[in-house]
Amino acid sequence: MVASRAVGSLSRFTASRMLRCPGYICRSFTRSSALLTRTHINYGVKGDVAVIRINSPNSKVNTLGQEVHSEFIEVMNEVWSSNQIRSAVLISSKPGCFIAGADLNMLTACTTSQEVTQISQEAQRMFEKVEKSTKPIVAAINGSCLGGGLELAISCQYRIATKDKKTVLGSPEVLLGILPGAGGTQRLPKMVGVPAAFDMMLTGRGIRADRAKKMGLVDQLVEPLGPGIKPPEERTIEYLEEVAITFAKGLADKKISPKRDKGLVEKLTSYAMSIPFVRQQIYKKVEEKVRKQTKGLYPAPLKIIDVVKTGIEQGSDAGYLSESQKFGELAMTKESKALMGLYRGQTLCKKNKFGAPQKEVKQLAILGAGLMGAGIAQVSVDKGLQTILKDATLAALGRGQQQVFRGLNDKVKKKALTSFERDTFFSNLTGQLDYQGFEKADMVIEAVFEDLSLKHKVLKEVEAVIPDHCVFASNTSALPINEIAAASKRPEKVIGMHYFSPVDKMQLLEIITTQKTSKDTTASAVEVGLKQGKVIIVVKDGPGFYTTRCLAPMMSEVIRILQEGVGPKKLDSLTTSFGFPVGAATLVDEVGVDVAKHVAENLGNVFGERFAGGSLEVLKQMISKGFLGRKSGKGFYIYQEGVKSKNLNSDIDSILASLKMPSQPDVSSDEDIQYRLVTRFVNEAVLCLQEGVLATPTEGDIGAVFGLGFPPSLGGPFRFVDLYGAQKIVDRLRKYEAAYGKQFTPCQLLVDHASSPNKKFYQ
Amino acid sequence: MTSLLTYTLKYLPSTSQWALRFSMRPLSCSSQLRAAAAVKAKSKQTLAKPNMRNIVVVDGVRTPFLLSGTSYKDLMPHDLARAALSGLLHRTSVPKDVVDYIIFGTVIQEVKTSNVAREAALGAGFSDKTPAHTVTMACISSNQAMTTAVGLIASGQCDVVVAGGVELMSDVPIRHSRKMRKMMLDLSKAKTLGQRLSLVSKFRLNFLSPELPAVAEFSTNETMGHSADRLAAAFAISRLEQDEYALRSHSLAKKAQGEGLLSDVVPFKVPGKDTVTQDNGIRPSSLEQMAKLKPAFIKPYGTVTAANSSFLTDGASAVLILAEEKALAMGYKPKAYLRDFVYVSQDPKDQLLLGPTYATPKVLEKAGLTMNDIDAFEFHEAFSGQILANLKAMDSDWFAQNYMGRKTKVGSPPLEKFNIWGGSLSLGHPFGATGCRLVMATANRLQKEGGQYGLVAACAAGGQGHAMIVEAYPK
C-alpha cells in the first residue's frame, strides 16, 4: 500500500516532467532510488529548486512523528549536499493540511520527562539547521499549519500561504497543556513581536492567512483558484507550488529579500520592547492576566511566559534549553494528560460511528422559535441546510428569526462571514406559522416548551404531515424520549437531540436513543449534528439521560450548601477555583430556576434519596417571588441590561435564612465543599456508565466538559478518577456518606476501581 | 422540367457524341457547384424561421473610444450618447419620427441622468413622442439593449428601434458617506434650530470620507482584475501568453484602423475641443516593454498587468434595428440579421469571466450550427487572460464534462477568424457600449469578407455571459 502510493506519486511527478524534458525520467528515477523507500516525504527538482512534498499515507493530515522526522533529515541532507539545488520549497500534497502538528502518540508513549525533552531537542536541532540553511527554504502552506507545523514553517526563510478558509496557523499546544517545543517559543516572539506571540501561544487561537500576513507570520498570500484545467483544490496546490518556486529562485538569486518591511506601529512596538523596563511590565501584565484566568489550575501558560522570558533575557541557548526542559515537564503533568485525553475524545466524538444514513437530511424543520429552536436554526442554515422555523405566533417567530440574523450578523462584524454570505445563509431559513412544506422535511426537531402533553400534541400534528422517512427529534433536557415516543406511530423514527444553550456557542450535542430507535435514525441525527459542527455523545434513554442526570445531584448539593450558610458569591468562587468555568450559583441562574426545579423534582421522584440534599422549597420560593434567574432579571444575582458586574439579590437571604440547615463542620471546609459537589457529579457519571446509559468513558468525559463545564483541567469525571485515584474518591464519598447518608454512597463500578488499582477507565 | 429533359434524352440516339457532350457539361458544372459548396458547407442555409419576423441591423455607429480622462473628460454620459445617436441619424438618414423606441445600456450611472437613453434622445432631436429606457447588465448592457429591441420587434410591438450603449469613466459618482447622507437628510427635515444643532453636534470628521463606486464584485468583494488573474492561473496561462495576445489585439486594431476598416466610428466634435476622429487606446508595444510592467492586481507575482487588460474607456455606440419588411419598405439595404441569442450565468467568484465558454455552445446548439459554420468571431476582450482562459475552457473535454454538463467540448474558435480587427483590449471597453461595437464589427466583417455567420460573445460582472449569432444580409 505504502509502496504503491510512493510509486503513484512518483509517476505523477515524472508525468509532468516528461513533456518538457525526456531525459529527465531516468535521472529522476536514479535520483529517487531512496524515494521509493520513503513513505512520508518525497522530493523532486525543478530547475534548481527542490520541491519537498509531505504526504503521510493513510491519513487525512500530516503530523510530525519520528518517521517523518528522520525522512525529513534524510531529504534535507540530500538537498543541502546537492550541487544542482540552490533553494527548496516545502509543501504538503494534502488538500487542507500543511502539517497539523506533532504526533501526539509519540508524546503520550513517553514515560519520563527526559524522553520528551529529548524529542524536543531533536526537533530544535533540526529546525535550527533549517533556519540556518544557506539554501533558502520556502514553506508553501495550504491548510492547517499548527503546532510543530508552524514551528517548522517559521524556521524556513520564507512563508507563502493560500488565502483559503482552511488555512489556519497557530500554536494550540497550550490547549493540550504543553508548549511549543520545537523552537516556537523562541522564534515566534522574534517574528511577530512579543505581545502577538504571547497571544498566539497563550490562547492557542488559529490565525487565518490574511491576518497572518498582516502580523508578519507569512510573507505572501496566494488566492485559492477556481475550476480551470484541473479540479480547484488540485490546481491551487499546484499554483501555490509554482508561486513558491519563483520566490525560492528569487531568494536564491537575492532578488527577493526575506526581510519584511515593518510598519510604523511594529517599529514602535519593537523599539518599546528593547527597553528592559517595558519588557518586565509586559511579562508582569501577561502573567497577572494568566493567573487570573487560569486560577493556577493550568501550568502550561505560566511556563510559556517563563520560557519566552528566558529566551529574551538570557539568550537563545538558554531559551531553547528551557523550552525543551519545560516541554518535558509539562508533558508529564496530569493537566496535559487530561487535556490530551479531551482532545482525543473530541476527535472521536466528531465521527459518525453509525455510518452514513440511508437518506441525507437536506430539509430540516424546527418547531419552536425560542432560544433553543432559533439557535438550532442558526447552526443549521450556515451549513447549507434548508431550514423551516415554525412557531405558533408571529411575535415569537419574529424574535427567533431576529436571533438567527443577529447570530449571523455578529459573524459579519467579526469578518468571519461576508454580508453576502450572511444573506445567502439567511435565505436558507423559512419562518412560518403553519405546517406548509413539512411534507418534504427529512428531519423535524421540536424545541417546544418542556411539557409532555405539549410534546405529544406537536408530535401527532407533525406525524400527520411529514413523509415516512422523516426523523422526529426532540430537544429536551429531561423528559424521557420513550415517553415522548409513546405517542408516535413510528417510534423507530423518534430520537432525542439535546442541545445546550446557547446553541451557537456550546459544542456539545447529546443524542438519546430509545430501545426502539432505529440505527438509521441515529445515524441521521449524528450526521445532522456533525454538519452543525457539534461534538456528539450518544447515550441511552433514561430520566435525565446522562448530562442532566449528572448535574442534578450536584445542583441538589449546591442548594444544600447555600442552605448551610455559604453565600452564593463564596460558592461561585469555590467552584470556579476548582476549574468550573461558571460558578455553581450562577449556573442555576443561567439554567433558570424554574427549569432547575422542574428537573430536580422529576429526577428526585425517579431516583429518590440519591438525589436528595438541598430542599426543593428554596427553588419553589424563588419561583413564587419571580426570581427565575437571568431570564427574569433576578435570581441569586441581579441582572441588568448593560451592567456587567453582578450584585447579589438580597431578597434571597431571607429565603435561605428561613430554610437554613445546620452545617456540619467536619465536612464544610472549602475543600470539602468543592469535593462534595464534584464527587456527587463523578459518582453519578460512573453510575451512568455502570448502568449502560453511557457507552464509553470518553463520551462521559466529553459530555461533562463540553456540555456542563466540568473542569477541563481534570479531563472529565472518568479521567479524573483515573488521574486522581479511585480510592481517594471513594474515601471522600465514604466520609460524606457518614455525614449525609446515601446520597454519597459510591457506586459499584467506582468501588471496583478503588479496590483494584490497575483498573482504569483509560488503559 | 426534369421530366422534359429525361424525355429528350430518352429519344436521342444514345451513341450520339453531341448528346454525351451535352450531358457532360451540366454534370461538370454541377460538380463545380458542389465543390464550391463544400468550401463553406453550412449546417443551415439561413437561420430564418417560419412564422418569425426577420430582424435586421441596418447600420450602427460609435463615437471614437477614448481612454478615460482624455478628450471626453468634461462631458456627461448623455452628451456621448447623444453624439452616437446623432451619428446614427446622419449615417442612416432614418426619419426621427419613425423610431418607435430607444434603448440604451449603461453601467456606472450618472445619478442625474439615470434614464440616460431618454435624456440623450431628447437632446439628439428625436421626437419627444419616442419612449426610451435604459438597461444595465454590466459589460453586456448594450447587448441587452439590442436583444430587448429584438424582443420588441419579434413580438410585433415595434418596427424600428434604436439600441445603444454609453459609458463615461472619466467621471464617476463619488458619494458622501452613508452617515453624512443620513445627517444631511435629517437636517433637511429638522424644523427647529435646536433640532438642527443637535444633529450637527453629532457630526464627526469621518463622515466626510467619500464613498467610491465599488470596482469590486458586490457578492464577493473581489475586483475583476483580481478574478481574471486567478482565472488565468487556474487555466495555467502564462504572463507571456497574455502579453502576446494583447500585442496581437493592438497590432490587429492598428492595422484595421490604418486600413479604414473601423467604419462604425463617426467623428465627434467635442465642445470646446478638436474633433475626435479615431480611437486613441490602440498602442502596439513590444513584448519587452510589456514584460517590464508590474502586475496590477495580484502583487507581486500575478500575471494580469495594465498592458494585458482592457483600459477604462469613454465611448458610446448605437445601432438601428428594424423588422426586415419595414427596412425593405423604407428602402434600406440591411447589413445583417440578428438571430439566436442566449444569456448565461455562473458562479461570480471563480467563474466570473467564463460567460463566453458557457454561452457559445449554447447559442450554437440553439441555432443548429457548429463551430465550423462561423466565419467571424467577435468576443469581448476584458483581459488577455480571460480570453485565453475561455479559449482553453472551450477546448477542454474535462471542463465541459465537469462544469458545463456537456459530453464533449465545443472546441476553441480558430484565431484567424477571431477578433481580427482588434478587440476591447486595444479599441477600448466603455462597459455599456461594447456590445453594439461587437455586433457591428461582426456585421461589417461578414460584409467585407463574404462570410455568412458571425458569433458575438461576452462576459460580464456578476458571472453572466451572452452570445448571439449574426447572419450576414445577402448581397
CSV table of C-alpha atoms in Angstrom, one decimal, chain B residues 71-264:
chain,number,residue,atom,x,y,z
B,71,SER,CA,-10.9,64.5,-24.7
B,72,TYR,CA,-14.2,63.4,-23.3
B,73,LYS,CA,-13.4,64.1,-19.7
B,74,ASP,CA,-15.6,67.2,-19.3
B,75,LEU,CA,-18.7,65.6,-20.9
B,76,MET,CA,-21.6,63.9,-19.3
B,77,PRO,CA,-22.7,60.5,-20.4
B,78,HIS,CA,-25.8,61.7,-22.2
B,79,ASP,CA,-23.5,64.0,-24.3
B,80,LEU,CA,-21.6,61.0,-25.6
B,81,ALA,CA,-24.8,59.0,-26.1
B,82,ARG,CA,-26.2,62.0,-28.0
B,83,ALA,CA,-23.2,62.0,-30.2
B,84,ALA,CA,-23.7,58.3,-31.1
B,85,LEU,CA,-27.4,58.9,-31.8
B,86,SER,CA,-26.7,61.9,-34.0
B,87,GLY,CA,-24.1,59.9,-35.8
B,88,LEU,CA,-26.6,57.1,-36.4
B,89,LEU,CA,-29.2,59.6,-37.7
B,90,HIS,CA,-26.7,61.0,-40.0
B,91,ARG,CA,-25.4,57.6,-41.2
B,92,THR,CA,-28.8,56.0,-41.8
B,93,SER,CA,-30.9,59.1,-42.5
B,94,VAL,CA,-33.7,57.5,-40.6
B,95,PRO,CA,-36.5,59.9,-40.1
B,96,LYS,CA,-36.7,60.7,-36.4
B,97,ASP,CA,-40.4,60.2,-36.0
B,98,VAL,CA,-40.2,56.7,-37.5
B,99,VAL,CA,-38.3,55.4,-34.5
B,100,ASP,CA,-40.7,53.6,-32.2
B,101,TYR,CA,-38.4,53.1,-29.2
B,102,ILE,CA,-34.9,53.8,-27.9
B,103,ILE,CA,-33.0,51.6,-25.5
B,104,PHE,CA,-29.5,52.3,-24.1
B,105,GLY,CA,-27.3,50.3,-21.9
B,106,THR,CA,-25.0,51.8,-19.3
B,107,VAL,CA,-23.2,50.5,-16.2
B,108,ILE,CA,-21.9,53.2,-13.9
B,109,GLN,CA,-24.9,55.5,-13.8
B,110,GLU,CA,-24.7,59.3,-13.6
B,111,VAL,CA,-27.4,59.9,-11.0
B,112,LYS,CA,-28.7,63.0,-12.7
B,113,THR,CA,-29.5,61.1,-15.9
B,114,SER,CA,-30.4,57.7,-14.6
B,115,ASN,CA,-32.5,57.1,-17.7
B,116,VAL,CA,-29.7,58.2,-20.0
B,117,ALA,CA,-31.5,56.9,-23.1
B,118,ARG,CA,-34.3,59.4,-22.7
B,119,GLU,CA,-32.0,62.4,-22.0
B,120,ALA,CA,-29.8,61.6,-24.9
B,121,ALA,CA,-32.7,61.0,-27.3
B,122,LEU,CA,-34.3,64.3,-26.4
B,123,GLY,CA,-31.0,66.1,-26.9
B,124,ALA,CA,-30.4,64.4,-30.2
B,125,GLY,CA,-33.6,65.8,-31.5
B,126,PHE,CA,-35.6,62.6,-31.5
B,127,SER,CA,-39.3,63.1,-31.3
B,128,ASP,CA,-40.5,63.6,-27.7
B,129,LYS,CA,-43.1,61.0,-28.5
B,130,THR,CA,-40.5,58.3,-28.8
B,131,PRO,CA,-40.2,56.5,-25.4
B,132,ALA,CA,-36.7,55.4,-24.2
B,133,HIS,CA,-35.4,53.3,-21.4
B,134,THR,CA,-32.1,52.4,-20.0
B,135,VAL,CA,-30.9,48.8,-19.2
B,136,THR,CA,-28.0,47.6,-17.2
B,137,MET,CA,-26.2,44.3,-17.2
B,138,ALA,CA,-22.6,45.2,-16.7
B,139,CYS,CA,-20.4,44.7,-19.8
B,140,ILE,CA,-23.3,43.2,-21.8
B,141,SER,CA,-25.6,46.1,-21.2
B,142,SER,CA,-25.8,47.2,-24.8
B,143,ASN,CA,-26.2,43.5,-25.8
B,144,GLN,CA,-29.2,43.6,-23.5
B,145,ALA,CA,-30.4,46.8,-25.2
B,146,MET,CA,-30.2,45.1,-28.6
B,147,THR,CA,-31.9,41.9,-27.6
B,148,THR,CA,-34.6,43.9,-25.9
B,149,ALA,CA,-35.1,45.6,-29.2
B,150,VAL,CA,-35.2,42.2,-30.9
B,151,GLY,CA,-37.9,41.1,-28.4
B,152,LEU,CA,-40.0,44.2,-29.1
B,153,ILE,CA,-39.8,43.7,-32.8
B,154,ALA,CA,-40.3,40.0,-32.8
B,155,SER,CA,-43.4,40.3,-30.7
B,156,GLY,CA,-44.7,42.9,-33.1
B,157,GLN,CA,-44.7,45.7,-30.6
B,158,CYS,CA,-42.3,47.8,-32.6
B,159,ASP,CA,-40.8,48.0,-36.1
B,160,VAL,CA,-38.0,50.5,-35.7
B,161,VAL,CA,-35.8,50.5,-32.6
B,162,VAL,CA,-32.5,52.3,-31.8
B,163,ALA,CA,-30.4,50.4,-29.4
B,164,GLY,CA,-27.1,51.6,-28.0
B,165,GLY,CA,-24.9,52.0,-25.0
B,166,VAL,CA,-22.7,54.6,-23.3
B,167,GLU,CA,-20.1,54.7,-20.6
B,168,LEU,CA,-18.2,57.7,-19.3
B,169,MET,CA,-15.5,56.5,-16.9
B,170,SER,CA,-13.8,59.9,-16.8
B,171,ASP,CA,-16.4,60.9,-14.2
B,172,VAL,CA,-18.0,58.5,-11.7
B,173,PRO,CA,-20.4,59.3,-9.0
B,174,ILE,CA,-18.5,59.7,-5.7
B,175,ARG,CA,-20.9,60.0,-2.8
B,176,HIS,CA,-20.9,61.3,0.7
B,177,SER,CA,-20.7,58.5,3.3
B,178,ARG,CA,-23.9,57.0,4.4
B,179,LYS,CA,-23.6,58.7,7.8
B,180,MET,CA,-23.1,62.1,6.2
B,181,ARG,CA,-26.0,61.5,3.9
B,182,LYS,CA,-28.2,60.4,6.8
B,183,MET,CA,-27.3,63.6,8.7
B,184,MET,CA,-28.0,65.8,5.6
B,185,LEU,CA,-31.3,64.2,5.1
B,186,ASP,CA,-32.3,64.5,8.7
B,187,LEU,CA,-31.2,68.1,8.7
B,188,SER,CA,-33.5,68.9,5.8
B,189,LYS,CA,-36.3,67.5,7.9
B,190,ALA,CA,-35.3,69.3,11.1
B,191,LYS,CA,-37.7,72.1,11.9
B,192,THR,CA,-36.2,74.0,14.8
B,193,LEU,CA,-32.8,75.4,15.4
B,194,GLY,CA,-32.4,73.1,18.4
B,195,GLN,CA,-33.1,70.0,16.3
B,196,ARG,CA,-30.6,71.2,13.7
B,197,LEU,CA,-27.9,71.9,16.3
B,198,SER,CA,-28.4,68.6,18.0
B,199,LEU,CA,-28.0,66.9,14.6
B,200,VAL,CA,-24.9,68.9,13.7
B,201,SER,CA,-23.4,68.2,17.0
B,202,LYS,CA,-23.3,64.5,16.0
B,203,PHE,CA,-21.1,65.3,13.1
B,204,ARG,CA,-17.8,63.5,13.1
B,205,LEU,CA,-14.9,64.1,10.8
B,206,ASN,CA,-15.0,60.6,9.3
B,207,PHE,CA,-18.5,61.5,7.9
B,208,LEU,CA,-16.6,63.3,5.2
B,209,SER,CA,-14.7,60.3,3.9
B,210,PRO,CA,-16.2,59.7,0.5
B,211,GLU,CA,-17.7,56.6,-0.9
B,212,LEU,CA,-16.3,55.5,-4.2
B,213,PRO,CA,-18.3,53.4,-6.7
B,214,ALA,CA,-17.3,49.8,-6.0
B,215,VAL,CA,-14.9,48.4,-8.5
B,216,ALA,CA,-15.4,45.1,-6.9
B,217,GLU,CA,-18.0,42.4,-7.4
B,218,PHE,CA,-20.7,43.1,-4.8
B,219,SER,CA,-21.2,39.5,-3.9
B,220,THR,CA,-17.6,38.5,-3.5
B,221,ASN,CA,-15.9,41.8,-2.9
B,222,GLU,CA,-13.3,40.8,-5.4
B,223,THR,CA,-12.1,43.2,-8.2
B,224,MET,CA,-12.5,41.9,-11.7
B,225,GLY,CA,-8.8,42.1,-12.4
B,226,HIS,CA,-8.1,40.0,-9.4
B,227,SER,CA,-10.5,37.4,-10.5
B,228,ALA,CA,-9.0,37.5,-14.0
B,229,ASP,CA,-5.6,36.8,-12.6
B,230,ARG,CA,-6.9,33.8,-10.6
B,231,LEU,CA,-8.7,32.6,-13.7
B,232,ALA,CA,-5.5,32.8,-15.8
B,233,ALA,CA,-3.7,30.9,-13.0
B,234,ALA,CA,-6.5,28.3,-12.9
B,235,PHE,CA,-6.0,27.7,-16.6
B,236,ALA,CA,-2.2,27.9,-16.3
B,237,ILE,CA,-1.9,30.8,-18.7
B,238,SER,CA,1.5,32.4,-18.5
B,239,ARG,CA,2.3,36.1,-18.5
B,240,LEU,CA,4.0,35.8,-21.8
B,241,GLU,CA,0.9,34.2,-23.5
B,242,GLN,CA,-1.2,37.0,-22.1
B,243,ASP,CA,1.2,39.7,-23.3
B,244,GLU,CA,1.4,38.1,-26.7
B,245,TYR,CA,-2.4,38.0,-27.0
B,246,ALA,CA,-2.6,41.7,-26.0
B,247,LEU,CA,0.0,42.6,-28.6
B,248,ARG,CA,-2.0,40.7,-31.2
B,249,SER,CA,-5.1,42.7,-30.3
B,250,HIS,CA,-3.3,46.0,-30.5
B,251,SER,CA,-1.5,45.1,-33.8
B,252,LEU,CA,-4.7,43.9,-35.4
B,253,ALA,CA,-6.6,47.0,-34.3
B,254,LYS,CA,-3.8,49.3,-35.6
B,255,LYS,CA,-3.9,47.5,-38.9
B,256,ALA,CA,-7.7,47.7,-39.1
B,257,GLN,CA,-7.6,51.4,-38.2
B,258,GLY,CA,-4.9,52.0,-40.8
B,259,GLU,CA,-6.9,50.2,-43.5
B,260,GLY,CA,-10.1,52.1,-42.6
B,261,LEU,CA,-11.9,49.0,-41.6
B,262,LEU,CA,-13.4,50.5,-38.4
B,263,SER,CA,-16.1,52.1,-40.4
B,264,ASP,CA,-18.5,52.2,-37.5
